[in-house]
Structure formats: C-alpha cells, structure tokens
Amino acid sequence: MSWSGAVDTALIVADRVTVSYGAEPVIVDIDLTVETGDMVSVVGPSGSGKSTLLKALLGGIKPRSGSVTRRPDLSVGFVPQVEQIDWNFPVTVAECVGMARSKGFRTPWISRSERREIDAVLDRLGLHGLGSRHIRNLSGGQQQRVFLARALFTGAEVIFLDEPTSGLDVKTRHEVLHLLADLNAEGVTVVLSTHDLNGIATHLPTIVCLNRTIIGAGRPDDVLVPDVLERTYGSPMQI
C-alpha cells in the first residue's frame, strides 16, 4: 500500500478524497493506494471515518471531492460487522453464501455446480459439513467465516472487512486473524478496519492511522509511536 500516487500494482486509488454526509466532512483529503497483495488495517477512534473510508474505496459512497479509481475488472467483497446482521433471517449457511451471486434478497436456487463451489469455499474456511445449518446456529467465529465465504464465492480479489473481530473472544479473534493471513498468502488482498490495536492491528504488516485524515501509515513499528497515536486518538498513549 502506498499513500501518494498510483503504481503498476494498484487496484484502488483514492486521490484527495473528501466525503461528507452533511455540511461537516467525515474524511478529508485522503490519498491512498491499495495494491495487489496488501494486508492493511485502518485504525482510529470511534467516529474517525474508518467505515466511511472502506465504503468510499468500495464505491458505495460518492466523494464530495477527489476521486476513487478502481481497476476496471476488479472484483471486491465486503464483510460487514456481525452486529449489523439479522441472524434470524431464514437461510442456511449454503443459501447465505449462494445469495452473494443472486439478485435481490430472494433465497437463491443453487445449481449442482454452485453447490460444489460453495462446499469447496466452506471447506477452505473450516466450515466443512455446515452448509445445511441455519446461520443463527453458529458461533461468532463461524458466522464471520460465512461472510468471508460469501466474499470468496464472488471471486473477490480484494476483501474489505469492517471491524471483523468486534464482539469476538480473544481466541476467536486470533483465529480470524490467522485465517485472513492465510487468505492473503493465497493471493487475496485484505483491507480491514479495527479498534483493536493490541490484538489485531499490530499483527498486520501495514497500518493506516485515521482521524478524518490519514495521520500516519506504514509498518506497525513505524506508525504505532507516541506522536502518531496521540494525534490519532486525541490523548497521550503509552506504547
């Protein structure tokens, strides 16, 4: 990931992006390039614009100024916060994954070939044999994996995750982190937001500290320093 200018490996380029939902901007003058093979965590306090930045990079929000350019044939996937999902929606794990390719919100008809693809994705994510189980009858870590499976089922080259470890216990948080690292090693570019500096962010190769604008970006050892963290979180922090 670079933070000024595009390169040959660029997948998504944000150029001086400002986004607002009203008169007050949420993120300001963002310059950021997501490159092939990146694994990045965006960190910052509540209200700093982390989710907005992800949505802008995904194309879900139009900037007030600046531009976001994505490679024309780029396939992206999004994994929302588990707290935002209705787990009582009447679908099985396989149907939930299959809906990633269906139009609208109807329960999809899954062909035999798609069933084989879904089973392969579930196996890849450690969900073997759970295709017929209702999504509410899963653990928090399994639920997170189901939405990762949805993203992979679409053929996503880049997966964005909004607070993927929120509400999970320490063991499950690290299981999700290791899974993301494995997917990244297999060639999937990963961009996630998190408030978990100790448990998650420090283990990722690249960190972007955000508070309306980018305060710092780079390796954890270079970014998680007193000056950058104080400007990011608005108070002194012990390292």
Tab-separated table of C-alpha atoms in Angstrom:
chain	number	residue	atom	x	y	z
A	1	MET	CA	0.000	0.000	0.000
A	2	SER	CA	1.212	3.482	-0.811
A	3	TRP	CA	-0.259	6.809	0.246
A	4	SER	CA	0.611	9.073	-2.672
A	5	GLY	CA	0.243	8.219	-6.312
A	6	ALA	CA	-0.637	5.037	-8.185
A	7	VAL	CA	1.742	2.277	-9.158
A	8	ASP	CA	1.560	-0.572	-11.639
A	9	THR	CA	0.183	-2.950	-8.995
A	10	ALA	CA	-2.556	-0.524	-7.937
A	11	LEU	CA	-6.052	-1.986	-7.526
A	12	ILE	CA	-7.773	1.029	-5.944
A	13	VAL	CA	-6.518	4.619	-5.824
A	14	ALA	CA	-8.037	7.349	-3.658
A	15	ASP	CA	-6.889	10.811	-4.730
A	16	ARG	CA	-7.594	13.680	-2.288
A	17	VAL	CA	-10.929	12.135	-1.315
A	18	THR	CA	-13.284	14.047	0.953
A	19	VAL	CA	-16.619	12.512	1.994
A	20	SER	CA	-19.418	14.163	3.955
A	21	TYR	CA	-22.944	13.116	4.956
A	22	GLY	CA	-23.963	16.726	5.586
A	23	ALA	CA	-22.117	20.003	5.910
A	24	GLU	CA	-19.301	18.543	8.014
A	25	PRO	CA	-16.806	16.245	6.232
A	26	VAL	CA	-16.244	12.765	7.689
A	27	ILE	CA	-12.943	12.089	5.926
A	28	VAL	CA	-10.747	14.766	4.347
A	29	ASP	CA	-8.106	14.749	1.586
A	30	ILE	CA	-7.435	11.008	1.649
A	31	ASP	CA	-4.603	9.838	-0.603
A	32	LEU	CA	-4.341	6.056	-0.531
A	33	THR	CA	-3.462	3.267	-2.924
A	34	VAL	CA	-4.418	-0.369	-2.343
A	35	GLU	CA	-2.015	-2.622	-4.179
A	36	THR	CA	-2.064	-6.299	-5.104
A	37	GLY	CA	-1.196	-8.465	-2.097
A	38	ASP	CA	-1.733	-5.792	0.550
A	39	MET	CA	-2.954	-6.686	4.027
A	40	VAL	CA	-3.896	-3.463	5.773
A	41	SER	CA	-5.630	-2.398	8.968
A	42	VAL	CA	-7.256	1.019	9.265
A	43	VAL	CA	-7.284	2.115	12.904
A	44	GLY	CA	-8.710	5.104	14.715
A	45	PRO	CA	-11.190	6.144	17.406
A	46	SER	CA	-14.955	5.853	17.088
A	47	GLY	CA	-16.211	8.418	14.593
A	48	SER	CA	-12.835	8.792	12.896
A	49	GLY	CA	-14.204	7.740	9.491
A	50	LYS	CA	-12.943	4.143	9.256
A	51	SER	CA	-16.180	2.654	7.903
A	52	THR	CA	-16.674	5.641	5.603
A	53	LEU	CA	-13.199	5.163	4.141
A	54	LEU	CA	-13.904	1.488	3.417
A	55	LYS	CA	-17.217	2.365	1.748
A	56	ALA	CA	-15.542	5.045	-0.370
A	57	LEU	CA	-12.860	2.606	-1.530
A	58	LEU	CA	-15.574	0.052	-2.313
A	59	GLY	CA	-17.554	2.569	-4.350
A	60	GLY	CA	-20.552	2.627	-2.022
A	61	ILE	CA	-20.170	6.344	-1.291
A	62	LYS	CA	-19.503	9.126	-3.796
A	63	PRO	CA	-16.826	11.575	-2.618
A	64	ARG	CA	-17.744	15.225	-2.227
A	65	SER	CA	-14.392	15.992	-3.803
A	66	GLY	CA	-11.489	13.971	-5.106
A	67	SER	CA	-11.800	10.615	-6.818
A	68	VAL	CA	-11.601	6.872	-6.236
A	69	THR	CA	-10.340	4.851	-9.191
A	70	ARG	CA	-10.654	1.068	-9.261
A	71	ARG	CA	-9.145	-1.285	-11.819
A	72	PRO	CA	-11.985	-1.789	-14.339
A	73	ASP	CA	-12.276	-5.566	-13.929
A	74	LEU	CA	-11.629	-5.615	-10.180
A	75	SER	CA	-13.804	-7.931	-8.078
A	76	VAL	CA	-14.322	-6.834	-4.472
A	77	GLY	CA	-16.123	-8.314	-1.484
A	78	PHE	CA	-17.362	-6.767	1.753
A	79	VAL	CA	-17.728	-8.380	5.173
A	80	PRO	CA	-19.905	-6.236	7.487
A	81	GLN	CA	-19.818	-6.101	11.261
A	82	VAL	CA	-21.537	-9.202	12.669
A	83	GLU	CA	-23.641	-6.994	14.956
A	84	GLN	CA	-25.300	-5.440	11.896
A	85	ILE	CA	-26.598	-8.747	10.502
A	86	ASP	CA	-30.024	-10.263	11.172
A	87	TRP	CA	-29.016	-13.782	12.186
A	88	ASN	CA	-32.672	-14.864	12.371
A	89	PHE	CA	-33.095	-14.435	8.615
A	90	PRO	CA	-34.355	-17.862	7.445
A	91	VAL	CA	-31.432	-19.175	5.414
A	92	THR	CA	-28.898	-21.938	5.749
A	93	VAL	CA	-25.160	-21.400	5.519
A	94	ALA	CA	-25.072	-22.601	1.888
A	95	GLU	CA	-28.008	-20.348	0.930
A	96	CYS	CA	-26.372	-17.373	2.635
A	97	VAL	CA	-23.206	-17.910	0.610
A	98	GLY	CA	-25.174	-18.543	-2.597
A	99	MET	CA	-27.064	-15.259	-2.199
A	100	ALA	CA	-23.818	-13.429	-2.959
A	101	ARG	CA	-24.432	-14.180	-6.650
A	102	SER	CA	-28.208	-13.775	-6.693
A	103	LYS	CA	-30.060	-10.572	-7.478
A	104	GLY	CA	-32.273	-9.052	-4.830
A	105	PHE	CA	-32.927	-10.699	-1.470
A	106	ARG	CA	-34.714	-13.875	-2.538
A	107	THR	CA	-33.403	-17.241	-1.413
A	108	PRO	CA	-31.276	-18.472	-4.311
A	109	TRP	CA	-31.749	-21.622	-6.336
A	110	ILE	CA	-28.357	-23.312	-6.123
A	111	SER	CA	-27.259	-25.485	-9.022
A	112	ARG	CA	-25.178	-28.628	-8.536
A	113	SER	CA	-22.058	-26.911	-9.818
A	114	GLU	CA	-22.621	-23.947	-7.493
A	115	ARG	CA	-23.196	-26.339	-4.591
A	116	ARG	CA	-19.798	-27.877	-5.290
A	117	GLU	CA	-18.233	-24.403	-5.385
A	118	ILE	CA	-19.934	-23.452	-2.118
A	119	ASP	CA	-18.812	-26.663	-0.438
A	120	ALA	CA	-15.248	-26.003	-1.611
A	121	VAL	CA	-15.291	-22.466	-0.198
A	122	LEU	CA	-16.767	-23.669	3.107
A	123	ASP	CA	-14.119	-26.392	3.323
A	124	ARG	CA	-11.429	-23.794	2.642
A	125	LEU	CA	-12.640	-21.728	5.599
A	126	GLY	CA	-13.030	-24.594	8.045
A	127	LEU	CA	-16.830	-24.867	7.711
A	128	HIS	CA	-16.994	-28.381	6.287
A	129	GLY	CA	-20.374	-30.036	6.799
A	130	LEU	CA	-22.148	-26.858	7.940
A	131	GLY	CA	-23.839	-25.942	4.646
A	132	SER	CA	-27.303	-27.090	5.755
A	133	ARG	CA	-27.134	-25.484	9.206
A	134	HIS	CA	-29.123	-22.310	9.923
A	135	ILE	CA	-26.846	-19.284	10.206
A	136	ARG	CA	-28.109	-18.423	13.699
A	137	ASN	CA	-26.857	-21.794	14.988
A	138	LEU	CA	-23.199	-20.869	14.503
A	139	SER	CA	-20.558	-19.462	16.802
A	140	GLY	CA	-19.385	-15.883	16.311
A	141	GLY	CA	-16.231	-17.033	14.568
A	142	GLN	CA	-18.192	-19.330	12.257
A	143	GLN	CA	-20.611	-16.523	11.391
A	144	GLN	CA	-17.673	-14.313	10.434
A	145	ARG	CA	-16.319	-17.106	8.231
A	146	VAL	CA	-19.673	-17.453	6.455
A	147	PHE	CA	-19.465	-13.853	5.282
A	148	LEU	CA	-15.876	-14.368	4.247
A	149	ALA	CA	-17.147	-17.342	2.235
A	150	ARG	CA	-19.726	-15.079	0.564
A	151	ALA	CA	-16.961	-12.703	-0.499
A	152	LEU	CA	-14.780	-15.514	-1.846
A	153	PHE	CA	-17.745	-17.079	-3.668
A	154	THR	CA	-17.985	-13.927	-5.795
A	155	GLY	CA	-14.342	-14.354	-6.820
A	156	ALA	CA	-13.260	-11.273	-4.885
A	157	GLU	CA	-9.643	-10.221	-5.329
A	158	VAL	CA	-9.959	-7.643	-2.559
A	159	ILE	CA	-11.916	-8.252	0.636
A	160	PHE	CA	-12.912	-5.349	2.882
A	161	LEU	CA	-13.878	-6.147	6.468
A	162	ASP	CA	-15.486	-3.671	8.880
A	163	GLU	CA	-14.397	-4.459	12.463
A	164	PRO	CA	-14.150	-8.231	11.780
A	165	THR	CA	-13.207	-9.109	15.364
A	166	SER	CA	-15.745	-6.920	17.173
A	167	GLY	CA	-17.627	-8.909	19.808
A	168	LEU	CA	-15.405	-11.971	19.478
A	169	ASP	CA	-13.397	-13.521	22.309
A	170	VAL	CA	-9.588	-13.435	22.269
A	171	LYS	CA	-9.181	-16.977	20.900
A	172	THR	CA	-11.689	-16.398	18.086
A	173	ARG	CA	-10.151	-13.016	17.225
A	174	HIS	CA	-6.812	-14.679	16.618
A	175	GLU	CA	-8.420	-17.486	14.612
A	176	VAL	CA	-9.994	-14.877	12.318
A	177	LEU	CA	-6.668	-13.041	12.032
A	178	HIS	CA	-4.802	-16.227	11.091
A	179	LEU	CA	-7.479	-17.074	8.535
A	180	LEU	CA	-7.124	-13.645	6.934
A	181	ALA	CA	-3.346	-14.056	6.868
A	182	ASP	CA	-3.748	-17.434	5.139
A	183	LEU	CA	-6.104	-15.940	2.529
A	184	ASN	CA	-3.668	-13.094	1.960
A	185	ALA	CA	-0.841	-15.589	1.466
A	186	GLU	CA	-3.009	-17.283	-1.178
A	187	GLY	CA	-3.266	-14.011	-3.097
A	188	VAL	CA	-6.332	-12.248	-1.652
A	189	THR	CA	-5.792	-8.561	-0.858
A	190	VAL	CA	-7.245	-7.683	2.564
A	191	VAL	CA	-8.279	-4.278	3.940
A	192	LEU	CA	-9.947	-4.103	7.348
A	193	SER	CA	-10.931	-1.561	9.954
A	194	THR	CA	-10.378	-2.231	13.628
A	195	HIS	CA	-10.222	-0.542	17.008
A	196	ASP	CA	-8.175	-3.456	18.388
A	197	LEU	CA	-4.609	-2.151	18.357
A	198	ASN	CA	-3.121	-4.807	20.619
A	199	GLY	CA	-4.920	-7.920	19.419
A	200	ILE	CA	-5.190	-7.300	15.685
A	201	ALA	CA	-3.564	-4.201	14.232
A	202	THR	CA	-0.044	-4.849	15.495
A	203	HIS	CA	-0.024	-8.229	13.724
A	204	LEU	CA	-0.789	-6.818	10.276
A	205	PRO	CA	2.059	-5.692	8.010
A	206	THR	CA	0.582	-2.255	7.248
A	207	ILE	CA	-1.372	0.135	9.469
A	208	VAL	CA	-3.207	3.308	8.463
A	209	CYS	CA	-3.956	5.626	11.398
A	210	LEU	CA	-7.055	7.662	10.599
A	211	ASN	CA	-8.823	10.556	12.273
A	212	ARG	CA	-10.750	12.266	9.475
A	213	THR	CA	-7.483	12.337	7.550
A	214	ILE	CA	-4.523	9.966	7.433
A	215	ILE	CA	-2.238	10.712	10.389
A	216	GLY	CA	0.307	8.024	9.604
A	217	ALA	CA	0.728	4.880	7.519
A	218	GLY	CA	3.322	2.140	7.359
A	219	ARG	CA	4.718	-0.755	9.370
A	220	PRO	CA	3.484	-1.137	12.969
A	221	ASP	CA	6.925	-0.283	14.394
A	222	ASP	CA	6.993	2.934	12.389
A	223	VAL	CA	3.383	4.018	12.931
A	224	LEU	CA	2.490	2.961	16.459
A	225	VAL	CA	4.590	5.679	18.059
A	226	PRO	CA	3.519	8.264	20.673
A	227	ASP	CA	3.229	11.254	18.326
A	228	VAL	CA	1.111	9.491	15.700
A	229	LEU	CA	-1.129	7.781	18.243
A	230	GLU	CA	-1.696	10.988	20.217
A	231	ARG	CA	-2.750	12.826	17.033
A	232	THR	CA	-4.936	9.876	16.035
A	233	TYR	CA	-6.717	9.318	19.351
A	234	GLY	CA	-6.514	12.823	20.819
A	235	SER	CA	-4.707	11.875	24.015
A	236	PRO	CA	-1.296	10.584	25.090
A	237	MET	CA	-0.918	6.824	24.786
A	238	GLN	CA	1.672	4.565	26.365
A	239	ILE	CA	3.419	2.261	23.893
